[in-house]
mmCIF file of C-alpha atoms and ligand atoms in Angstrom:
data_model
loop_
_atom_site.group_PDB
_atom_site.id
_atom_site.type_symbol
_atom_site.label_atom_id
_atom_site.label_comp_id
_atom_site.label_asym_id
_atom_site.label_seq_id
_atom_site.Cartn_x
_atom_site.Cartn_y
_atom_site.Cartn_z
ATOM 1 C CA UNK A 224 -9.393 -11.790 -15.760
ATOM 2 C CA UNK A 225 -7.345 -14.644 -14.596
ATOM 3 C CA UNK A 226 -6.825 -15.349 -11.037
ATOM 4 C CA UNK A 227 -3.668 -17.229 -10.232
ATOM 5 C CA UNK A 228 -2.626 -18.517 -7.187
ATOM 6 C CA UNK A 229 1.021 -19.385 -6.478
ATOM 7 C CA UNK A 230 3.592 -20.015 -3.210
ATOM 8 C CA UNK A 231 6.244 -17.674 -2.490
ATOM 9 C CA UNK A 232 8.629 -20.269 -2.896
ATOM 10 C CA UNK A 233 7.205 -21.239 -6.891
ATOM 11 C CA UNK A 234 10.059 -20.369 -9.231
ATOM 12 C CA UNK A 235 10.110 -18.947 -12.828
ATOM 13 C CA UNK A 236 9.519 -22.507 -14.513
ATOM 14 C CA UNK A 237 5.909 -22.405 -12.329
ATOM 15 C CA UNK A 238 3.097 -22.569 -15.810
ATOM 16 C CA UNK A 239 1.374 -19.767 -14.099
ATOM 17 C CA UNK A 240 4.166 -17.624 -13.848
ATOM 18 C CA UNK A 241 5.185 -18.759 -17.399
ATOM 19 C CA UNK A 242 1.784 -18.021 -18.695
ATOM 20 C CA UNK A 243 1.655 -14.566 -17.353
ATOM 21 C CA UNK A 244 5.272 -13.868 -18.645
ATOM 22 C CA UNK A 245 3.689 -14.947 -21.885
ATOM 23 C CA UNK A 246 0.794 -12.473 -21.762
ATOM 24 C CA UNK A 247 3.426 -9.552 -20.457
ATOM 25 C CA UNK A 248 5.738 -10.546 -23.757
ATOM 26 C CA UNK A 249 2.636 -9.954 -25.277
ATOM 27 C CA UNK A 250 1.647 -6.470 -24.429
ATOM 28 C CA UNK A 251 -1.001 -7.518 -21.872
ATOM 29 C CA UNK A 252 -0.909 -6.234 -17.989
ATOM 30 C CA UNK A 253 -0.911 -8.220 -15.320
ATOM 31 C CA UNK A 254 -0.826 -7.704 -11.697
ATOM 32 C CA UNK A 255 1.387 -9.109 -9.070
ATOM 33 C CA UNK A 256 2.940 -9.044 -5.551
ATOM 34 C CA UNK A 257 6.009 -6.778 -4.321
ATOM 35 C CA UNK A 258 6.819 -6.589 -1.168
ATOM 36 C CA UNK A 259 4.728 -2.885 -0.736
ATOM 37 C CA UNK A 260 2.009 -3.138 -2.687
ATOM 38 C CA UNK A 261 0.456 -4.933 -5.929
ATOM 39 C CA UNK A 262 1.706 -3.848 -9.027
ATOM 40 C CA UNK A 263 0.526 -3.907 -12.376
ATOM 41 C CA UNK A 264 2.899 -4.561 -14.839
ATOM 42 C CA UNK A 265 3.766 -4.515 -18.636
ATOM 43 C CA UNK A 266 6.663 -4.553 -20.892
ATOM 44 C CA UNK A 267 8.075 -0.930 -19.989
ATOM 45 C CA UNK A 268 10.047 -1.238 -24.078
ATOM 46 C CA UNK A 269 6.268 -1.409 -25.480
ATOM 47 C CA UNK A 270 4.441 1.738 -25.844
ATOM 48 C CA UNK A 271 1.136 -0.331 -26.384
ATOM 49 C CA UNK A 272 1.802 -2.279 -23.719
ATOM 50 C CA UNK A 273 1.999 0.967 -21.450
ATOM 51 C CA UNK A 274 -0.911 2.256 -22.567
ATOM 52 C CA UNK A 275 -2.770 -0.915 -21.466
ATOM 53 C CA UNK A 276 -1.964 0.157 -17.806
ATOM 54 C CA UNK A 277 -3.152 3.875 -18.026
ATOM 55 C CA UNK A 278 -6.212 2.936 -19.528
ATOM 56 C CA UNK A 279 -6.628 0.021 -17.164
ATOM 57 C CA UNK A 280 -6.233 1.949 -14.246
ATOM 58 C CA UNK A 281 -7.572 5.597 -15.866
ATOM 59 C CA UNK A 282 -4.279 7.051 -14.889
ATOM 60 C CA UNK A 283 -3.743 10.376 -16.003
ATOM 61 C CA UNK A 284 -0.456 9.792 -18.733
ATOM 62 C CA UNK A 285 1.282 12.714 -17.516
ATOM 63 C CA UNK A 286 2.527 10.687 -14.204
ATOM 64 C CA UNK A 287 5.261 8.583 -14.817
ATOM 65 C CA UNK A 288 5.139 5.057 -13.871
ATOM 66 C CA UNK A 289 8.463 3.014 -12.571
ATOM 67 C CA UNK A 290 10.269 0.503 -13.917
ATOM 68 C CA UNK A 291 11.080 -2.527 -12.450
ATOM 69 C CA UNK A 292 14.312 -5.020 -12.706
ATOM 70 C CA UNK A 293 15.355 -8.196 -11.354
ATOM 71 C CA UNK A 294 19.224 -7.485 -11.957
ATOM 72 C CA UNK A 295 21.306 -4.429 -10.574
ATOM 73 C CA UNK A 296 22.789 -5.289 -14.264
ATOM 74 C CA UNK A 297 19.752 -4.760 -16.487
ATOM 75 C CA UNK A 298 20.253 -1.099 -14.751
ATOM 76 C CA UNK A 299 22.620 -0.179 -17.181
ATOM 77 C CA UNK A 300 19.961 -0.795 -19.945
ATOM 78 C CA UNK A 301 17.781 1.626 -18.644
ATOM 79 C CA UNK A 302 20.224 4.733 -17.673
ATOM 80 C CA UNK A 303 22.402 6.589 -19.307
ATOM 81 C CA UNK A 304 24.827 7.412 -15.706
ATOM 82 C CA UNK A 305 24.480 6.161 -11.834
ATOM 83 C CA UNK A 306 26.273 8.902 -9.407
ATOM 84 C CA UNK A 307 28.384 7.866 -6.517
ATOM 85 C CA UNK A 308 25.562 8.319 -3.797
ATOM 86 C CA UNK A 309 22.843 6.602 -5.907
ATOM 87 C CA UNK A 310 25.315 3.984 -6.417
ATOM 88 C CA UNK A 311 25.453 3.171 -2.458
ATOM 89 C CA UNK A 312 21.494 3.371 -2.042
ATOM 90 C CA UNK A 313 21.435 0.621 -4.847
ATOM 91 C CA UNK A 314 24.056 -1.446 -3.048
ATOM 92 C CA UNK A 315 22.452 -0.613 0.956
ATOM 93 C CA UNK A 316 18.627 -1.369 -0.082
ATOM 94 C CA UNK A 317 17.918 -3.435 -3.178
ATOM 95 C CA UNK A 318 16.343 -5.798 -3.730
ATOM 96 C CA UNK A 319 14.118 -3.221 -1.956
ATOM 97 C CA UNK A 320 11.313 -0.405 -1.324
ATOM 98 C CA UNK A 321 13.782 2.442 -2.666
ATOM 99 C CA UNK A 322 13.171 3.763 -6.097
ATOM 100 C CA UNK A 323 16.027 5.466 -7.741
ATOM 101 C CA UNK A 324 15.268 8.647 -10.129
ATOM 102 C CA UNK A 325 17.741 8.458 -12.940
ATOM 103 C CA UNK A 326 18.673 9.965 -16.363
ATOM 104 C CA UNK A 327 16.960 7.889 -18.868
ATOM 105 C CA UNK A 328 18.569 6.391 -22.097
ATOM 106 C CA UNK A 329 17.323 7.384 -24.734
ATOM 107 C CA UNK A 330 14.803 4.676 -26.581
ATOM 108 C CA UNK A 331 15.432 2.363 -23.489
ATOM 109 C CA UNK A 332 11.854 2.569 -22.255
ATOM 110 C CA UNK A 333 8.624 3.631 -23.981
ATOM 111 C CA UNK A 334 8.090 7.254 -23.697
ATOM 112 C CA UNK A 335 4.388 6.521 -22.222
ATOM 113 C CA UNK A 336 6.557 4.995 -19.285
ATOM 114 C CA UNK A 337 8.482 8.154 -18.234
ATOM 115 C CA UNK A 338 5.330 11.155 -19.499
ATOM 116 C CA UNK A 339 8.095 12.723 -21.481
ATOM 117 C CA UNK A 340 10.713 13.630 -18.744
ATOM 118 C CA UNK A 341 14.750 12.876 -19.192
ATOM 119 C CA UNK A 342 14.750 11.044 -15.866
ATOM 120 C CA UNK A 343 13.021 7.114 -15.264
ATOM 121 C CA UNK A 344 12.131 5.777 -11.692
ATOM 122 C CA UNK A 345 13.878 2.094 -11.304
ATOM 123 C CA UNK A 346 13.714 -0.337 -8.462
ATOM 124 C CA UNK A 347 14.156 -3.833 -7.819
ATOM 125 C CA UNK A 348 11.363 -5.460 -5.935
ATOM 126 C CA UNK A 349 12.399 -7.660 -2.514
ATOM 127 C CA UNK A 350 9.790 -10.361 -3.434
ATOM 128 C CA UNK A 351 10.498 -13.614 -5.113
ATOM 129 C CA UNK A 352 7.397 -13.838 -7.247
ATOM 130 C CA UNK A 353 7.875 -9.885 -8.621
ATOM 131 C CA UNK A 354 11.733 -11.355 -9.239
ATOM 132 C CA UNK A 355 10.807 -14.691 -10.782
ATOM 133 C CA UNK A 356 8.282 -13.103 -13.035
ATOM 134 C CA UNK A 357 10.781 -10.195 -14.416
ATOM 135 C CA UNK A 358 13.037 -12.715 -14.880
ATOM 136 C CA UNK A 359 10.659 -14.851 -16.960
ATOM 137 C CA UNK A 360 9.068 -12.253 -19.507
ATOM 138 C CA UNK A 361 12.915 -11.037 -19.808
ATOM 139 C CA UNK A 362 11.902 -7.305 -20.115
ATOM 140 C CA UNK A 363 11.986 -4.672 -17.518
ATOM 141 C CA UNK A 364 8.307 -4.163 -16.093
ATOM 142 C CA UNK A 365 6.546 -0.627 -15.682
ATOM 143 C CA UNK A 366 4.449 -1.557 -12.710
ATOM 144 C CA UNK A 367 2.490 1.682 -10.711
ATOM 145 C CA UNK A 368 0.581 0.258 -8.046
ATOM 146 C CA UNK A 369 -2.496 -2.409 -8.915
ATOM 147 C CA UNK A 370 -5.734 0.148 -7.908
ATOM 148 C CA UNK A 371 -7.775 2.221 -9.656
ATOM 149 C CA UNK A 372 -6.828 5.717 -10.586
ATOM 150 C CA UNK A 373 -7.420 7.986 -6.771
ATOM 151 C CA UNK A 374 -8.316 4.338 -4.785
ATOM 152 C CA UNK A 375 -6.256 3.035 -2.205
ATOM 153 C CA UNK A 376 -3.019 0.893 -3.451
ATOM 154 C CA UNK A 377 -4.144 -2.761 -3.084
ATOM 155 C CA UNK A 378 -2.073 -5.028 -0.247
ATOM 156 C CA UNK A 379 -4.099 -7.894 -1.277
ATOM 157 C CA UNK A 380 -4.617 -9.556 -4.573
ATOM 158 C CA UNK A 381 -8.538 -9.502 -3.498
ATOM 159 C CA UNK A 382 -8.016 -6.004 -3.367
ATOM 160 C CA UNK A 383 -6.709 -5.567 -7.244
ATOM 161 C CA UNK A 384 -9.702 -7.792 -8.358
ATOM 162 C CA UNK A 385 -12.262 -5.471 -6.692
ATOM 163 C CA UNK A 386 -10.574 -2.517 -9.091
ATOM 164 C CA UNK A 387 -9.617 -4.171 -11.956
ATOM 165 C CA UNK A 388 -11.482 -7.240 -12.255
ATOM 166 C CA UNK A 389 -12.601 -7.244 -16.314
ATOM 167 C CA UNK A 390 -10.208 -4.707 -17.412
ATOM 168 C CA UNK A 391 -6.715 -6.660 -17.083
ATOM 169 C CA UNK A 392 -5.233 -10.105 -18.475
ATOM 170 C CA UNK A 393 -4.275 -11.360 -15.002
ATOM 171 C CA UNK A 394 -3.826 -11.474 -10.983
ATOM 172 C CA UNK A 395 -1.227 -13.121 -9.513
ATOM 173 C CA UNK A 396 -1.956 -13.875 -6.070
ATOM 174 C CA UNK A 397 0.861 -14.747 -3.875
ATOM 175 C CA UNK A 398 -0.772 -13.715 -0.211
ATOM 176 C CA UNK A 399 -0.778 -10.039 1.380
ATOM 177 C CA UNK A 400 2.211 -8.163 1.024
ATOM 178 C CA UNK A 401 4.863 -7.139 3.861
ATOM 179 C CA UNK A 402 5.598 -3.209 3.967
ATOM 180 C CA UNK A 403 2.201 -2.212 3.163
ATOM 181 C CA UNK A 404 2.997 1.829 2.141
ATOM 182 C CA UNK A 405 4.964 1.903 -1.529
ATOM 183 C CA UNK A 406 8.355 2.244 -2.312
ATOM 184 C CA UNK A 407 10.085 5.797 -0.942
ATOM 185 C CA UNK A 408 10.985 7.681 -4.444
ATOM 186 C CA UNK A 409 14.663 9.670 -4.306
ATOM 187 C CA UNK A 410 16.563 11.633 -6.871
ATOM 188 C CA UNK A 411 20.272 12.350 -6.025
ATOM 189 C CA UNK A 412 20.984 16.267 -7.035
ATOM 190 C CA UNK A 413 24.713 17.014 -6.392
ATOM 191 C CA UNK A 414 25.049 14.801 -3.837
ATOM 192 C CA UNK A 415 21.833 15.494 -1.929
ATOM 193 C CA UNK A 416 18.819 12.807 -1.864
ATOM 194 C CA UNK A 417 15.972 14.615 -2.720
ATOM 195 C CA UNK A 418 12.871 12.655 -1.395
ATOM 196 C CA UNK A 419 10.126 12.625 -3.436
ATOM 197 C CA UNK A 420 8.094 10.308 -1.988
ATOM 198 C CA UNK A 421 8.350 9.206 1.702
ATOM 199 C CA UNK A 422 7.981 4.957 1.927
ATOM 200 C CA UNK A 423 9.147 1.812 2.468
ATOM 201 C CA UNK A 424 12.843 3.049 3.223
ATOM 202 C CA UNK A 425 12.527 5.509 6.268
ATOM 203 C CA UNK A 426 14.087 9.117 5.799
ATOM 204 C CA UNK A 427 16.045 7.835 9.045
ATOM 205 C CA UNK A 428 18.079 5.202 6.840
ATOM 206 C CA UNK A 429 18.623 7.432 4.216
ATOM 207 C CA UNK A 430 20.488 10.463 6.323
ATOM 208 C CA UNK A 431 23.400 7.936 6.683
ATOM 209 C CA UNK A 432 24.214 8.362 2.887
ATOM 210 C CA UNK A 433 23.997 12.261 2.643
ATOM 211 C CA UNK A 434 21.620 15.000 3.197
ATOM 212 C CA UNK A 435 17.703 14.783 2.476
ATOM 213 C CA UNK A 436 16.086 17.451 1.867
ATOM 214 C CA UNK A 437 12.073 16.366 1.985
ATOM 215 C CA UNK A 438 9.475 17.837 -0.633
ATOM 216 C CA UNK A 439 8.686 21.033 -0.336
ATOM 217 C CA UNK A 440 11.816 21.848 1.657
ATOM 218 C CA UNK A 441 14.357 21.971 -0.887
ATOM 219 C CA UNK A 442 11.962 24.872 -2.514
ATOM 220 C CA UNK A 443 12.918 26.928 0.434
ATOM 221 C CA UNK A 444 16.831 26.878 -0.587
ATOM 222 C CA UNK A 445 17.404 29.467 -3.293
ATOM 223 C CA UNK A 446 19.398 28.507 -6.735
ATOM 224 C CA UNK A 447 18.719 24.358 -6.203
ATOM 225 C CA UNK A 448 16.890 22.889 -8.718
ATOM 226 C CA UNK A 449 14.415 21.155 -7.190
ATOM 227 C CA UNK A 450 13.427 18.158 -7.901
ATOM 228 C CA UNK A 451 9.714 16.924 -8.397
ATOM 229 C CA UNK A 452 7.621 13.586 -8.829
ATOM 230 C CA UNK A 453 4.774 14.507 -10.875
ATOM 231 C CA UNK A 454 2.394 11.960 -8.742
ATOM 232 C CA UNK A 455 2.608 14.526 -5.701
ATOM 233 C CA UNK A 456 0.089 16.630 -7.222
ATOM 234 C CA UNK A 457 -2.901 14.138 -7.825
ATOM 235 C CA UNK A 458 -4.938 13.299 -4.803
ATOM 236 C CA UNK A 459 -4.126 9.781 -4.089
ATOM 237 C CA UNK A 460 -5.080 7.247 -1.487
ATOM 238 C CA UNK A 461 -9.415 8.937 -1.190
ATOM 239 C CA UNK A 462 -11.510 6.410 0.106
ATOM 240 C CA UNK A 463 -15.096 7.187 -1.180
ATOM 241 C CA UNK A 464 -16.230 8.948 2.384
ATOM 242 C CA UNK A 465 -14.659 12.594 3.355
ATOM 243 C CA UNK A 466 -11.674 11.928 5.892
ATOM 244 C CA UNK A 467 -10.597 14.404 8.525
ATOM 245 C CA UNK A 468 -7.375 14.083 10.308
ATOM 246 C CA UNK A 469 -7.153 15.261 13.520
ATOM 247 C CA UNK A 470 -3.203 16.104 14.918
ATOM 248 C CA UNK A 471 -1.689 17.054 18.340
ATOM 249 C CA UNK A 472 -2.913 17.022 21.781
ATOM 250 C CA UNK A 473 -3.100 14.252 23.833
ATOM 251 C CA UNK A 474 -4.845 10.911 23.118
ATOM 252 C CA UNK A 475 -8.072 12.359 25.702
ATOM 253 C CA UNK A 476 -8.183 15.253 23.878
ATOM 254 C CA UNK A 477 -7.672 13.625 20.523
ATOM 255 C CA UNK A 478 -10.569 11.109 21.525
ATOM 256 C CA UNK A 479 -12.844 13.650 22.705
ATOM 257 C CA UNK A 480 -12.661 15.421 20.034
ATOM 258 C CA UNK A 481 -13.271 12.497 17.413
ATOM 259 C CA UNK A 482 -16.012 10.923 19.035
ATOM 260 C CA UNK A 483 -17.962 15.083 19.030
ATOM 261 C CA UNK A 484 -17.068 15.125 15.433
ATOM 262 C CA UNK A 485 -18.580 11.389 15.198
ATOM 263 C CA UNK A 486 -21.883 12.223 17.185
ATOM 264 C CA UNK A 487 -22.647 15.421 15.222
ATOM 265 C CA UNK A 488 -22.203 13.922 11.726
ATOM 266 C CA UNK A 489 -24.277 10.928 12.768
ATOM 267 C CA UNK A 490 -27.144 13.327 14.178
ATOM 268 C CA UNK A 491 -26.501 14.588 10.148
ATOM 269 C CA UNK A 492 -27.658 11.232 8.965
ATOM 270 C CA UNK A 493 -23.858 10.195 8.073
ATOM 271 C CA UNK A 494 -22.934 6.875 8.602
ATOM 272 C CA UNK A 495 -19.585 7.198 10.557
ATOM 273 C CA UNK A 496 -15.867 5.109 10.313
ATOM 274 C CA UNK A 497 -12.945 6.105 12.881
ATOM 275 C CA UNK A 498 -9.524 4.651 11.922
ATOM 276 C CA UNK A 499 -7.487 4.416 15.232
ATOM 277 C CA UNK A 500 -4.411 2.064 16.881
ATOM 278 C CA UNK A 501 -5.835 -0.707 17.893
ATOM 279 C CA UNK A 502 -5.112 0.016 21.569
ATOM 280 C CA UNK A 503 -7.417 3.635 21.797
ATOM 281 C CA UNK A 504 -10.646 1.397 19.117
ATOM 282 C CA UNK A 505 -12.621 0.800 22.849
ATOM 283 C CA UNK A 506 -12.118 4.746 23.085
ATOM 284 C CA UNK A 507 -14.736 5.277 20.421
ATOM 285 C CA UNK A 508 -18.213 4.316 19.246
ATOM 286 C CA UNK A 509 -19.110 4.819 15.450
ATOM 287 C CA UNK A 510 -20.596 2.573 12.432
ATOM 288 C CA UNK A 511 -16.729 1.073 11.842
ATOM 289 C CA UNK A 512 -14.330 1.882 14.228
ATOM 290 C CA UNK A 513 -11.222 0.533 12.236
ATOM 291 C CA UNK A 514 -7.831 -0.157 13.841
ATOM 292 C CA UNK A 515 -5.014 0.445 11.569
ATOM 293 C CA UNK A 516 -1.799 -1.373 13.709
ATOM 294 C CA UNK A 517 -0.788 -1.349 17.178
ATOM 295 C CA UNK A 518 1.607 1.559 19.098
ATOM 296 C CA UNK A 519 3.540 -1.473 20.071
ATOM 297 C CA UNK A 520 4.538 -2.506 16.425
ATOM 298 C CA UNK A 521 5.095 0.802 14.774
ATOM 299 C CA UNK A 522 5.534 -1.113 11.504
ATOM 300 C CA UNK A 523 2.080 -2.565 11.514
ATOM 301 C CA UNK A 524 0.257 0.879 10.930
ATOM 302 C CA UNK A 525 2.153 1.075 7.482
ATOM 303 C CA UNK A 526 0.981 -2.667 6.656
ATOM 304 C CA UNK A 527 -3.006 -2.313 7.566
ATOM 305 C CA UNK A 528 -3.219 0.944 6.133
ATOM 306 C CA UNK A 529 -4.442 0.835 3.037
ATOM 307 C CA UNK A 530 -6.953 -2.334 3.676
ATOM 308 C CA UNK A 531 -8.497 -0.268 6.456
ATOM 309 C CA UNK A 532 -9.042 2.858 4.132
ATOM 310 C CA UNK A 533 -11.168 -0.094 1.430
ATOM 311 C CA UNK A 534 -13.003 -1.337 4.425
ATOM 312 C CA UNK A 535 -14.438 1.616 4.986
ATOM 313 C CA UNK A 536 -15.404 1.826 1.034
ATOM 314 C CA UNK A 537 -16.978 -1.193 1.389
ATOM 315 C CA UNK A 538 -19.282 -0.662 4.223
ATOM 316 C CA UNK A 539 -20.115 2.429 2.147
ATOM 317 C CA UNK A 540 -18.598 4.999 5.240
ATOM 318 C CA UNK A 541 -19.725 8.670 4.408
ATOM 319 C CA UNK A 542 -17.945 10.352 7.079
ATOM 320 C CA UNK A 543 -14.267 9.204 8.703
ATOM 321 C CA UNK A 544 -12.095 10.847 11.697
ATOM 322 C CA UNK A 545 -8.308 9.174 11.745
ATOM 323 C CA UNK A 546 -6.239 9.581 14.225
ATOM 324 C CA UNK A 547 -2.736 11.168 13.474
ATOM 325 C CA UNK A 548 -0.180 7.864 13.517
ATOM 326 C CA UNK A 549 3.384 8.503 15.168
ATOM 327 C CA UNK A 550 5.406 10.573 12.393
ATOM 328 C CA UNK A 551 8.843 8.661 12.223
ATOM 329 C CA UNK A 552 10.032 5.778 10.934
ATOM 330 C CA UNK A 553 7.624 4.268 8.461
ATOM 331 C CA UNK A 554 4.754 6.174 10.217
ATOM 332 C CA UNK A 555 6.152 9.018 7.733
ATOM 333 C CA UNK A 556 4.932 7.121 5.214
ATOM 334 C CA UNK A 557 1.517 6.188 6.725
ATOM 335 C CA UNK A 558 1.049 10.141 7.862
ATOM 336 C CA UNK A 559 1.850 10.933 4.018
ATOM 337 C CA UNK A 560 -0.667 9.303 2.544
ATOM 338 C CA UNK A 561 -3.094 10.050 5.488
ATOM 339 C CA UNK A 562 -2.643 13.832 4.654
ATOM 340 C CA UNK A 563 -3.000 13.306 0.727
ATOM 341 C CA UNK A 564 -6.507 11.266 1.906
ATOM 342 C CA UNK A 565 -7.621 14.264 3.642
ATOM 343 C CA UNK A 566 -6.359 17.554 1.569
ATOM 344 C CA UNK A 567 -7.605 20.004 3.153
ATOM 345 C CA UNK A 568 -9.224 18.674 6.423
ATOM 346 C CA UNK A 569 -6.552 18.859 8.947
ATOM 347 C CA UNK A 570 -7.605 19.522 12.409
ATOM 348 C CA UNK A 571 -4.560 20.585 15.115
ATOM 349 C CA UNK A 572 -5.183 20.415 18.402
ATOM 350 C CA UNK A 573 -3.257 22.627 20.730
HETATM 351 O O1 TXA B 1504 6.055 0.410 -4.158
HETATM 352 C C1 TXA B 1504 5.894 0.938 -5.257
HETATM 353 O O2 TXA B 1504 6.624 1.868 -5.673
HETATM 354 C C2 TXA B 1504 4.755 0.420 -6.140
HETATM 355 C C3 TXA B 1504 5.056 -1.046 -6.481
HETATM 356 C C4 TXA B 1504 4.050 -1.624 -7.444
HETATM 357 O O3 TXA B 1504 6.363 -1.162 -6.969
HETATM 358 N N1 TXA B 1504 4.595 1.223 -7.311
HETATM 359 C C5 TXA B 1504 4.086 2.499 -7.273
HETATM 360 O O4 TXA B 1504 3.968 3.121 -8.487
HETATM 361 O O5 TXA B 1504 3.761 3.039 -6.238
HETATM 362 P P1 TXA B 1504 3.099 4.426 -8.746
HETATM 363 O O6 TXA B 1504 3.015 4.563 -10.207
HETATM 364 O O7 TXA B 1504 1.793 4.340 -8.029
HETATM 365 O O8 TXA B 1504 3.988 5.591 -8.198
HETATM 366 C C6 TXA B 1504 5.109 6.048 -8.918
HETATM 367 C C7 TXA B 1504 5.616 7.343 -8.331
HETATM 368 C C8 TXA B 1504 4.703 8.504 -8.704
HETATM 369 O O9 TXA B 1504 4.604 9.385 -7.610
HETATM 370 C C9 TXA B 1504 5.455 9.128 -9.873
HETATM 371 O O10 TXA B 1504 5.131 10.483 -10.027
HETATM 372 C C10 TXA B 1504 6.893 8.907 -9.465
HETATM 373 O O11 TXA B 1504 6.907 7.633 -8.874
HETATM 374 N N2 TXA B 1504 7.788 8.914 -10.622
HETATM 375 C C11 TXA B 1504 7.860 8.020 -11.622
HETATM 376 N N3 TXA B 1504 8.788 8.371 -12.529
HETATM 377 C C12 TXA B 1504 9.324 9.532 -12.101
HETATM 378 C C13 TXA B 1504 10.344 10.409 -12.598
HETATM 379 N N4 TXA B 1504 10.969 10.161 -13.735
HETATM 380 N N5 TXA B 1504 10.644 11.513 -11.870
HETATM 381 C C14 TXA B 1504 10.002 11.768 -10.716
HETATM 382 N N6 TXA B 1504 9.036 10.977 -10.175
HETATM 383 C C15 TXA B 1504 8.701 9.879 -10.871
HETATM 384 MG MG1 MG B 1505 -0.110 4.531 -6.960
#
């Protein structure tokens, strides 16, 4: 696998970003920065091409991946209609970490890129090197995030090496990325955003263009179709250890009640990770205590995420406790993808 290094400020002309438009004209995948996560990307018109990523990453096929665009234009090559209120998300957030569920036109994308369904998920990336490299292999790119099928979505271009080092053409590495959490997925039904997955675009920036109705919710409401993104139902986001996430209570209780969990898996011969805000890590004692942001900068929980869940992969962590992360805002995001890490093991606290 090649590993290239470029500036944020390199432009399409750069040879590496030529060279790995080249291999992307050429069915291969390569991975580079957006401004949530890594991608990796291939020609979304070229049904080989597609299938390089879902073997790459040992994706099931029947999750669709999206498709990405440098142009609001090239949007038109892709659907077949854009309703009013999708229309003003496009024009309020791209370039940006919204991704727009559509009806597809027909023979516009592979079929490998959209599992079969009438709808495709678009977006246009904020980041100049995911831009400049569109623009240069002049197709639209199906990019899902750069890990390993059920691994945490890399943030670093180390990160997409450690997965898919040997089984890809390329990395391009262009530094960490910004947001940290992936795009938030939406599908406009009758006027109403359905959110399909929570991200980089807060729920509270989307109520200013219409209802949301969140996952799950819109089930509730009799004789509305409901919307769903396939990807909901795989468990994403496991690091290799089991993860517990304790909610409620106050931060006493909350540490308490960690650290007890802590001390009797250790007497069990686990070795023990705590992921915490980095103002409560003096709170606890394990094997990794990691902090994941700062309750100062409510944005930088979303951003350290995901490297904090690989750290404790790589000190080979058999037992984590995380502390529930403020639920608004981005933190939506972060507490999404905390729950999908730990299923089942939810702990409330009264
Ligand atoms: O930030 C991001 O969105 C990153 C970067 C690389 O752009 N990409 C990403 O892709 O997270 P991926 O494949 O990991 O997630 C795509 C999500 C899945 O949950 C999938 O089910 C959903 O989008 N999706 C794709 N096409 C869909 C469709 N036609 N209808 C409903 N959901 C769809
Ligand atoms: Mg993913």
């Amino acid at each position: 696998t090649n590993y290239w290094v470029v500036a944020l400020t390199d432009s399409a002309e750069h040879p590496y970003i030529q060279a790995a438009a080249e291999l992307l004209r050429s069915g291969k995948c390569v991975a580079f920065p957006t401004e949530t996560v890594y991608g990796l990307g291939a020609d979304a018109t070229n049904t080989n091409a597609v299938e390089n990523i879902y073997k790459a990453k040992g994706r099931p096929t029947d999750n669709p991946l999206i498709v990405h665009i440098s142009h609001v234009d090239q949007l038109n090559t892709l659907v077949t209609e854009v309703d009013e209120v999708s229309q003003l998300l496009i024009d309020a957030f791209w370039p940006g970490p919204l991704t727009l569920v559509l009806p597809v036109k027909l023979g516009a994308v592979s079929p490998l890129v959209t599992a079969g369904l009438s709808t495709v998920a678009v977006r246009m990336p904020a980041h100049p090197i995911a831009l400049q490299l569109i623009e240069a292999a002049g197709c639209p790119l199906a990019a899902p995030s750069a890990n390993r099928s059920g691994r945490p979505s890399p943030t670093r271009a180390e990160h997409v090496r450690d997965d898919l080092d040997g089984r890809i053409e390329a990395i391009i590495d262009a530094g960490p990325t910004g947001v940290g959490v992936e795009s938030t997925v939406i599908e406009v039904v009758d006027g109403r955003i359905h959110l399909l997955r929570p991200g980089g675009i807060t729920k509270e920036q989307l109520t200013a263009f219409g209802t949301v109705l969140e996952a799950g919710a819109q089930d509730i409401e009799a004789g509305i179709a409901a919307p769903k993104s396939p990807g909901m139902k795989y468990a994403h986001y496991a690091p290799q250890g089991i993860l517990t996430l304790v909610k409620g209570g106050s931060i006493e209780q909350v540490a308490l009640q960690i650290q007890h969990m802590i001390d009797l898996a250790q007497a069990m011969g686990h070795s023990t990770g705590i992921l915490t805000y980095s103002e409560h890590k003096n709170r606890y004692h394990a094997d990794l205590v990691a902090s994941c942001g700062s309750l100062a900068q409510p944005d930088s929980t979303a951003h350290e995420l995901f490297a904090a869940l690989r750290s404790f992969d790589d000190a080979n962590i058999s037992f984590i406790v995380a502390e529930a992360f403020a639920d608004k805002g981005i933190g939506s995001a972060v507490m999404n993808r905390l729950e999908k890490a730990a299923g089942e093991r939810i702990l409330r606290l009264l």
